[in-house]
XYZ file of C-alpha atoms in Angstrom:
458
model
C -2.329 3.849 -23.159
C -5.574 5.709 -22.413
C -9.102 4.597 -23.062
C -10.799 6.019 -26.132
C -13.085 9.031 -25.640
C -16.132 6.860 -26.236
C -15.078 4.482 -23.509
C -13.951 7.081 -21.039
C -16.444 9.891 -21.506
C -17.250 11.091 -18.016
C -20.667 10.193 -16.737
C -22.843 12.494 -14.712
C -21.452 11.139 -11.504
C -17.813 11.167 -12.635
C -17.098 14.409 -10.806
C -14.786 15.328 -8.013
C -16.611 14.386 -4.800
C -17.024 16.732 -1.860
C -14.077 16.629 0.525
C -14.149 14.083 3.334
C -13.209 15.374 6.807
C -9.488 14.906 7.359
C -10.092 13.100 10.647
C -12.157 10.430 8.860
C -9.399 9.878 6.278
C -6.774 9.563 9.015
C -8.875 7.030 10.923
C -9.755 5.032 7.804
C -6.150 4.789 6.596
C -4.682 4.047 10.024
C -7.383 1.746 11.415
C -7.483 -0.377 8.292
C -3.731 -0.903 8.142
C -3.629 -1.525 11.898
C -6.117 -4.359 11.469
C -4.308 -5.777 8.447
C -0.930 -5.689 10.185
C -2.408 -7.153 13.375
C -3.639 -10.092 11.297
C -0.266 -10.403 9.596
C 1.799 -10.226 12.780
C -0.198 -12.690 14.839
C 0.789 -15.196 12.175
C 4.446 -14.113 12.456
C 4.369 -14.647 16.230
C 2.647 -18.013 15.896
C 5.189 -19.033 13.231
C 7.817 -19.127 15.991
C 5.720 -20.122 18.996
C 2.983 -22.473 17.747
C 3.138 -23.641 14.154
C 6.429 -25.620 14.300
C 4.878 -27.770 17.057
C 1.289 -28.122 15.828
C 1.371 -28.016 12.035
C 4.525 -29.850 10.974
C 5.844 -33.411 11.494
C 7.735 -34.070 14.704
C 11.501 -34.256 14.360
C 14.385 -31.785 14.265
C 13.097 -28.542 15.859
C 15.308 -26.424 13.574
C 13.804 -28.081 10.499
C 10.306 -27.491 11.884
C 11.139 -23.835 12.533
C 12.514 -23.409 9.015
C 9.382 -25.075 7.604
C 7.257 -22.643 9.589
C 9.320 -19.721 8.289
C 8.878 -21.031 4.741
C 5.097 -20.978 5.181
C 5.448 -17.539 6.775
C 7.325 -16.380 3.674
C 4.630 -17.667 1.328
C 2.513 -14.588 2.039
C 5.280 -12.414 0.657
C 5.164 -14.326 -2.609
C 1.418 -13.641 -2.696
C 1.752 -9.950 -1.935
C 2.950 -8.807 -5.397
C 0.116 -10.860 -6.902
C -2.263 -9.076 -4.542
C -0.830 -5.711 -5.547
C -1.402 -6.551 -9.225
C -4.924 -7.865 -8.609
C -6.115 -5.113 -6.292
C -4.017 -2.521 -8.104
C -5.892 -3.297 -11.313
C -9.213 -2.545 -9.651
C -7.788 0.328 -7.621
C -6.654 2.076 -10.809
C -9.789 1.034 -12.742
C -12.733 1.426 -10.358
C -11.300 3.415 -7.459
C -9.450 3.369 -4.152
C -12.431 2.976 -1.798
C -13.993 -0.236 -3.132
C -10.597 -1.884 -3.518
C -9.635 -1.112 0.074
C -12.823 -2.806 1.273
C -12.023 -5.894 -0.808
C -8.458 -6.188 0.486
C -9.621 -5.891 4.094
C -12.190 -8.661 3.634
C -9.666 -10.962 1.973
C -7.191 -10.581 4.809
C -9.796 -10.765 7.555
C -11.537 -13.925 6.366
C -8.241 -15.775 5.862
C -7.034 -14.824 9.354
C -10.286 -15.900 11.003
C -10.222 -19.309 9.277
C -6.615 -19.946 10.431
C -8.024 -19.890 13.960
C -10.301 -22.800 13.031
C -7.702 -25.057 11.369
C -7.127 -28.663 12.499
C -3.540 -29.557 13.450
C -1.077 -32.082 12.011
C -2.014 -34.692 14.625
C -5.651 -34.503 13.426
C -5.383 -34.401 9.620
C -1.711 -35.003 8.796
C -0.194 -33.110 5.870
C -3.509 -31.442 5.096
C -2.875 -29.174 8.111
C 0.272 -27.447 6.753
C -1.304 -27.380 3.275
C -4.361 -25.480 4.531
C -2.134 -23.227 6.626
C -0.064 -22.403 3.538
C -3.190 -21.681 1.465
C -4.605 -19.276 4.042
C -1.228 -17.634 4.521
C -1.197 -17.058 0.761
C -4.623 -15.413 1.025
C -3.324 -13.189 3.829
C -0.576 -12.066 1.479
C -3.065 -11.293 -1.295
C -5.063 -9.074 1.050
C -2.091 -7.191 2.449
C -0.664 -6.833 -1.062
C -3.669 -4.724 -1.995
C -4.036 -2.972 1.341
C -0.924 -0.889 1.727
C -0.897 1.012 -1.546
C -4.614 1.785 -1.275
C -4.200 3.185 2.241
C -1.136 5.165 1.158
C -3.012 6.675 -1.786
C -6.014 7.481 0.383
C -3.660 9.524 2.573
C -1.435 11.138 -0.074
C -4.096 11.945 -2.679
C -6.090 13.919 -0.106
C -3.133 15.690 1.546
C -2.551 19.433 1.713
C 0.356 20.860 -0.350
C 3.679 20.461 1.418
C 2.186 18.025 3.965
C 2.120 14.778 2.002
C 4.745 12.915 4.036
C 2.973 13.918 7.241
C -0.373 12.789 5.833
C 1.157 9.582 4.485
C 2.668 8.584 7.812
C -0.778 7.820 9.297
C -1.234 4.494 7.474
C 2.395 3.707 8.326
C 1.463 3.940 12.005
C -0.755 0.932 11.403
C 2.328 -1.296 11.353
C 3.561 -0.594 14.916
C -0.003 -0.420 16.233
C -0.848 -3.790 14.690
C 2.433 -5.260 15.902
C 1.876 -3.956 19.432
C -1.604 -5.430 19.740
C -0.598 -8.716 18.104
C 2.313 -9.327 20.457
C 0.440 -7.828 23.385
C -2.423 -10.270 22.858
C -0.050 -13.215 22.766
C 1.773 -11.977 25.853
C -1.479 -11.721 27.807
C -2.399 -15.250 26.741
C 0.998 -16.626 27.763
C 0.723 -15.036 31.204
C -2.932 -15.970 31.666
C -2.402 -19.607 30.672
C 1.064 -19.849 32.307
C 2.709 -21.137 29.134
C 6.461 -21.752 28.792
C 7.420 -22.842 25.265
C 10.413 -24.854 26.487
C 8.693 -26.893 29.197
C 4.978 -27.010 28.373
C 3.343 -30.331 27.496
C 1.808 -30.804 24.047
C -1.695 -30.796 25.551
C -1.224 -27.440 27.293
C -4.255 -25.154 27.070
C -2.333 -22.567 25.046
C -1.375 -25.123 22.393
C -4.819 -26.704 22.425
C -7.006 -23.611 22.080
C -5.363 -20.473 23.487
C -3.339 -19.598 20.370
C -6.551 -19.517 18.320
C -8.066 -16.575 20.221
C -6.180 -13.726 18.417
C -7.068 -15.173 15.008
C -10.746 -15.525 15.834
C -10.959 -12.157 17.611
C -9.636 -10.406 14.491
C -13.143 -10.736 13.004
C -14.388 -8.055 15.402
C -11.665 -5.669 14.252
C -12.453 -6.321 10.586
C -16.102 -5.344 11.135
C -14.943 -2.051 12.685
C -12.554 -1.423 9.791
C -15.251 -2.083 7.208
C -17.625 0.330 8.921
C -15.028 3.116 8.816
C -14.031 2.521 5.204
C -17.570 2.305 3.862
C -18.065 5.874 5.115
C -15.426 7.179 2.680
C -15.821 8.731 -0.767
C -13.336 8.445 -3.650
C -10.113 10.477 -3.518
C -10.300 13.767 -5.487
C -7.153 12.937 -7.488
C -8.628 9.678 -8.798
C -12.050 11.246 -9.338
C -10.418 13.956 -11.437
C -8.620 11.336 -13.546
C -11.968 9.603 -14.144
C -13.689 12.865 -15.052
C -10.943 13.649 -17.568
C -11.098 10.147 -19.105
C -7.517 9.276 -18.149
C -7.976 5.773 -16.763
C -6.222 2.904 -18.541
C -7.598 -0.494 -19.530
C -4.641 -2.515 -18.275
C -2.746 -0.781 -15.424
C -0.153 -3.565 -15.152
C 0.813 -3.387 -18.827
C 0.836 0.402 -18.695
C 3.046 0.636 -15.613
C 5.554 -1.862 -17.036
C 5.606 0.009 -20.343
C 5.849 3.561 -19.063
C 7.193 3.324 -15.489
C 9.547 0.328 -15.391
C 12.393 2.422 -14.008
C 10.397 3.707 -10.981
C 9.264 0.114 -10.394
C 12.860 -1.035 -9.994
C 13.979 2.000 -8.010
C 10.955 1.842 -5.692
C 11.513 -1.856 -5.018
C 15.091 -1.348 -3.897
C 14.277 1.819 -1.937
C 12.023 -0.402 0.201
C 14.498 -3.328 0.434
C 16.468 -2.294 3.539
C 13.283 -1.366 5.408
C 11.802 -4.823 4.968
C 15.047 -6.635 5.729
C 15.571 -4.611 8.902
C 12.074 -5.182 10.227
C 11.859 -8.932 9.745
C 15.349 -9.491 11.116
C 14.626 -7.377 14.205
C 11.229 -9.013 14.795
C 10.651 -12.519 13.412
C 14.237 -13.770 13.278
C 15.338 -12.058 16.500
C 12.408 -13.667 18.328
C 13.571 -17.161 17.380
C 17.208 -16.267 18.073
C 16.601 -14.486 21.360
C 14.517 -17.281 22.852
C 17.077 -19.974 22.045
C 15.427 -21.611 19.054
C 18.451 -20.782 16.861
C 21.749 -22.234 18.046
C 24.967 -20.486 17.084
C 27.747 -22.534 15.458
C 29.512 -22.403 18.827
C 26.574 -24.312 20.322
C 25.621 -21.492 22.705
C 21.924 -20.612 23.012
C 20.405 -17.245 23.800
C 17.857 -18.195 26.435
C 15.514 -15.306 27.169
C 12.093 -16.504 28.323
C 9.522 -16.129 25.554
C 7.126 -14.022 27.630
C 9.976 -11.767 28.710
C 11.086 -11.403 25.106
C 7.617 -10.356 23.973
C 7.672 -7.750 26.729
C 10.963 -6.386 25.367
C 9.459 -6.210 21.895
C 6.424 -4.335 23.163
C 8.700 -1.708 24.683
C 10.781 -1.445 21.507
C 7.782 -1.115 19.184
C 6.798 2.079 21.014
C 9.989 3.610 19.601
C 8.949 2.373 16.153
C 5.637 4.214 16.530
C 7.261 7.340 17.966
C 9.705 7.798 15.092
C 7.176 7.333 12.265
C 5.725 10.880 12.673
C 9.235 12.266 13.192
C 10.252 10.892 9.804
C 7.129 12.356 8.195
C 8.006 15.834 9.454
C 11.630 15.493 8.348
C 10.693 14.226 4.885
C 8.359 17.187 4.316
C 10.945 19.683 5.488
C 14.164 18.342 3.945
C 12.910 16.061 1.172
C 12.531 12.303 0.854
C 15.959 11.410 -0.540
C 18.262 13.229 1.953
C 16.344 11.895 4.942
C 16.233 8.304 3.685
C 19.894 8.346 2.610
C 20.959 9.348 6.128
C 18.702 6.767 7.787
C 19.853 3.982 5.454
C 23.457 4.763 6.351
C 22.418 4.263 9.978
C 20.891 0.877 9.099
C 24.184 -0.209 7.509
C 26.117 0.777 10.650
C 23.562 -1.056 12.779
C 24.093 -4.210 10.722
C 27.855 -4.017 11.107
C 27.389 -3.932 14.902
C 25.630 -7.322 15.186
C 28.804 -9.322 15.868
C 29.529 -7.673 19.203
C 26.032 -6.387 19.979
C 24.148 -9.684 20.230
C 26.703 -12.473 20.292
C 25.214 -15.499 22.127
C 27.802 -15.340 24.882
C 27.027 -11.738 25.832
C 23.266 -11.281 25.343
C 21.246 -10.288 28.397
C 17.720 -8.913 28.647
C 19.134 -5.381 28.847
C 21.419 -5.802 25.838
C 18.597 -7.305 23.793
C 16.282 -4.444 24.758
C 18.844 -1.873 23.585
C 19.316 -3.818 20.355
C 15.565 -3.933 19.725
C 15.086 -0.245 20.563
C 17.832 0.827 18.132
C 16.460 -1.418 15.404
C 12.850 -0.325 15.903
C 13.813 3.372 16.041
C 15.592 3.021 12.700
C 12.540 1.161 11.418
C 10.224 4.034 12.314
C 12.513 6.529 10.604
C 12.846 4.547 7.375
C 9.257 3.264 7.204
C 7.500 6.594 7.759
C 8.295 8.275 4.389
C 7.674 5.160 2.274
C 3.964 5.800 1.778
C 4.902 9.217 0.378
C 7.886 8.463 -1.819
C 6.613 5.269 -3.484
C 3.257 6.716 -4.677
C 5.037 9.895 -5.779
C 7.169 7.888 -8.216
C 4.110 6.988 -10.352
C 1.398 8.858 -12.327
C -2.220 8.769 -11.145
C -3.576 6.230 -13.614
C -1.081 3.514 -12.559
C -0.198 4.730 -9.062
C -2.066 2.020 -7.134
C -0.497 -0.735 -9.242
C 3.003 0.727 -9.436
C 3.454 1.630 -5.775
C 1.913 -1.683 -4.707
C 4.202 -3.773 -6.914
C 7.335 -1.944 -5.734
C 6.342 -2.255 -2.092
C 5.438 -5.928 -2.330
C 8.206 -7.199 -4.613
C 10.537 -5.693 -2.019
C 8.719 -7.845 0.524
C 9.929 -10.973 -1.303
C 13.515 -9.761 -1.629
C 13.757 -8.248 1.846
C 11.196 -9.922 4.125
C 10.114 -13.344 2.879
C 13.637 -14.729 2.866
C 15.092 -12.683 5.734
C 14.194 -14.983 8.688
C 15.193 -18.051 6.669
C 18.561 -16.642 5.522
C 19.307 -15.202 8.965
C 18.567 -18.543 10.648
C 20.909 -20.312 8.242
C 23.656 -17.663 8.596
C 23.717 -17.687 12.394
C 23.666 -21.490 12.490
C 26.535 -21.960 10.007
C 28.603 -18.768 10.240
C 27.646 -16.812 13.361
C 25.457 -13.856 14.209
C 27.832 -11.237 12.729
C 26.938 -12.464 9.237
C 23.274 -11.690 9.834
C 24.348 -8.081 10.296
C 26.434 -8.229 7.106
C 23.323 -9.447 5.290
C 21.380 -6.425 6.591
C 24.225 -4.070 5.628
C 24.249 -5.411 2.052
C 20.515 -4.727 1.787
C 21.229 -1.202 3.029
C 23.881 -0.638 0.349
C 21.432 -1.701 -2.384
C 18.859 0.748 -0.987
C 21.442 3.541 -0.973
C 22.165 2.918 -4.654
C 18.439 3.123 -5.424
C 18.063 6.358 -3.456
C 20.952 7.986 -5.294
C 19.334 6.886 -8.579
C 15.924 8.348 -7.686
C 14.664 11.872 -8.200
C 13.415 14.016 -5.332
C 9.617 13.750 -5.256
C 8.607 16.128 -2.468
C 7.286 18.778 -4.852
C 5.830 16.641 -7.671
C 2.119 16.986 -8.458
C 0.006 13.885 -7.844
C -2.512 15.004 -10.485
C -0.030 14.260 -13.292
C -1.046 11.344 -15.537
């Protein structure tokens, strides 16, 4: 449904803007997503380390952890709403302004979390405020990813879209590295041990707040970079030709419902893998999740963060590899092969990380394999998802697919995995991951190859 000629007649300034230097686009797409994912991941780390103790009633530690995970998952419920909200403006007024808005939403919410009073100070208001701000984080990230992906893909050279699109994907491991690295430095500096520290320890009193408050500096840098951008030529051309739509959400549901479903399930295994290997594995590896046999995995929290920092380097290293492969061989063949690897990885959980056999070395190998697969599967996503949709609904469509998958694959993953390992054993967590992989394989076989499609199609 296009706007009428009277409504959409191009104005004098509705012309294709001069090209922006490629280096500026790379920095703007990568720096912005790095900041957004840093904000998102410091919450994920605190959801295991801090929030169960400070923001929920005292009692069963497993219940407190599950409550923290539930609040953690709330952002994933908000993310599709954010993709609809920001997608509407991204497809109506442009990519640049919408990316600035999403960054501000995420940044302000993260900063305010660092100022929150705890449960001992204000009772149930503390988890309520935490949940509200976590929801706002989800809104911001829901609008961030698709805008950054479109900024990269809609300015890419022919035959190089997957390579161009992998730059915003690098924001995830970069943000994760700095989030966990910041917490690790704080733990070492303040000599904090989660299992033995008193409730009035400096880390629990004020130290955990530092990453949240410091994120404001990063947001200012990100805003400066993004305000230097101009609109993407693909969107500017759609504006000049009067091909915007009044209601992107209604249009994408009407005309592109099949790509919405396929895109959602293409992303499912990626999300499930990442949040099992990071958020759930952190709680499991440090002994906060007890197997049905009663055996704990007892790696020191600081040591575990160190293992994750090593593993995330493999995540970052394999993102560009996947971009090169997806440009050379196509999106579908590469992702089908990688998803098969994710299924095999899931099947291995029972003997790989059983509580009785886990050591620091075994856990490191497990994390490296998982993060390497994550880099390979995550890299092409910012190419294939936008390529499934036409220009006038691309921001909305790719964002909804990406973020609905976050509910199905990420929001519930730590919660389900915690329940499975507690009641049935760690092997069933791997089965859960393998099932997600099978659903992604079905979606990939149902999708068309998009490597050579034109992004100027409306």
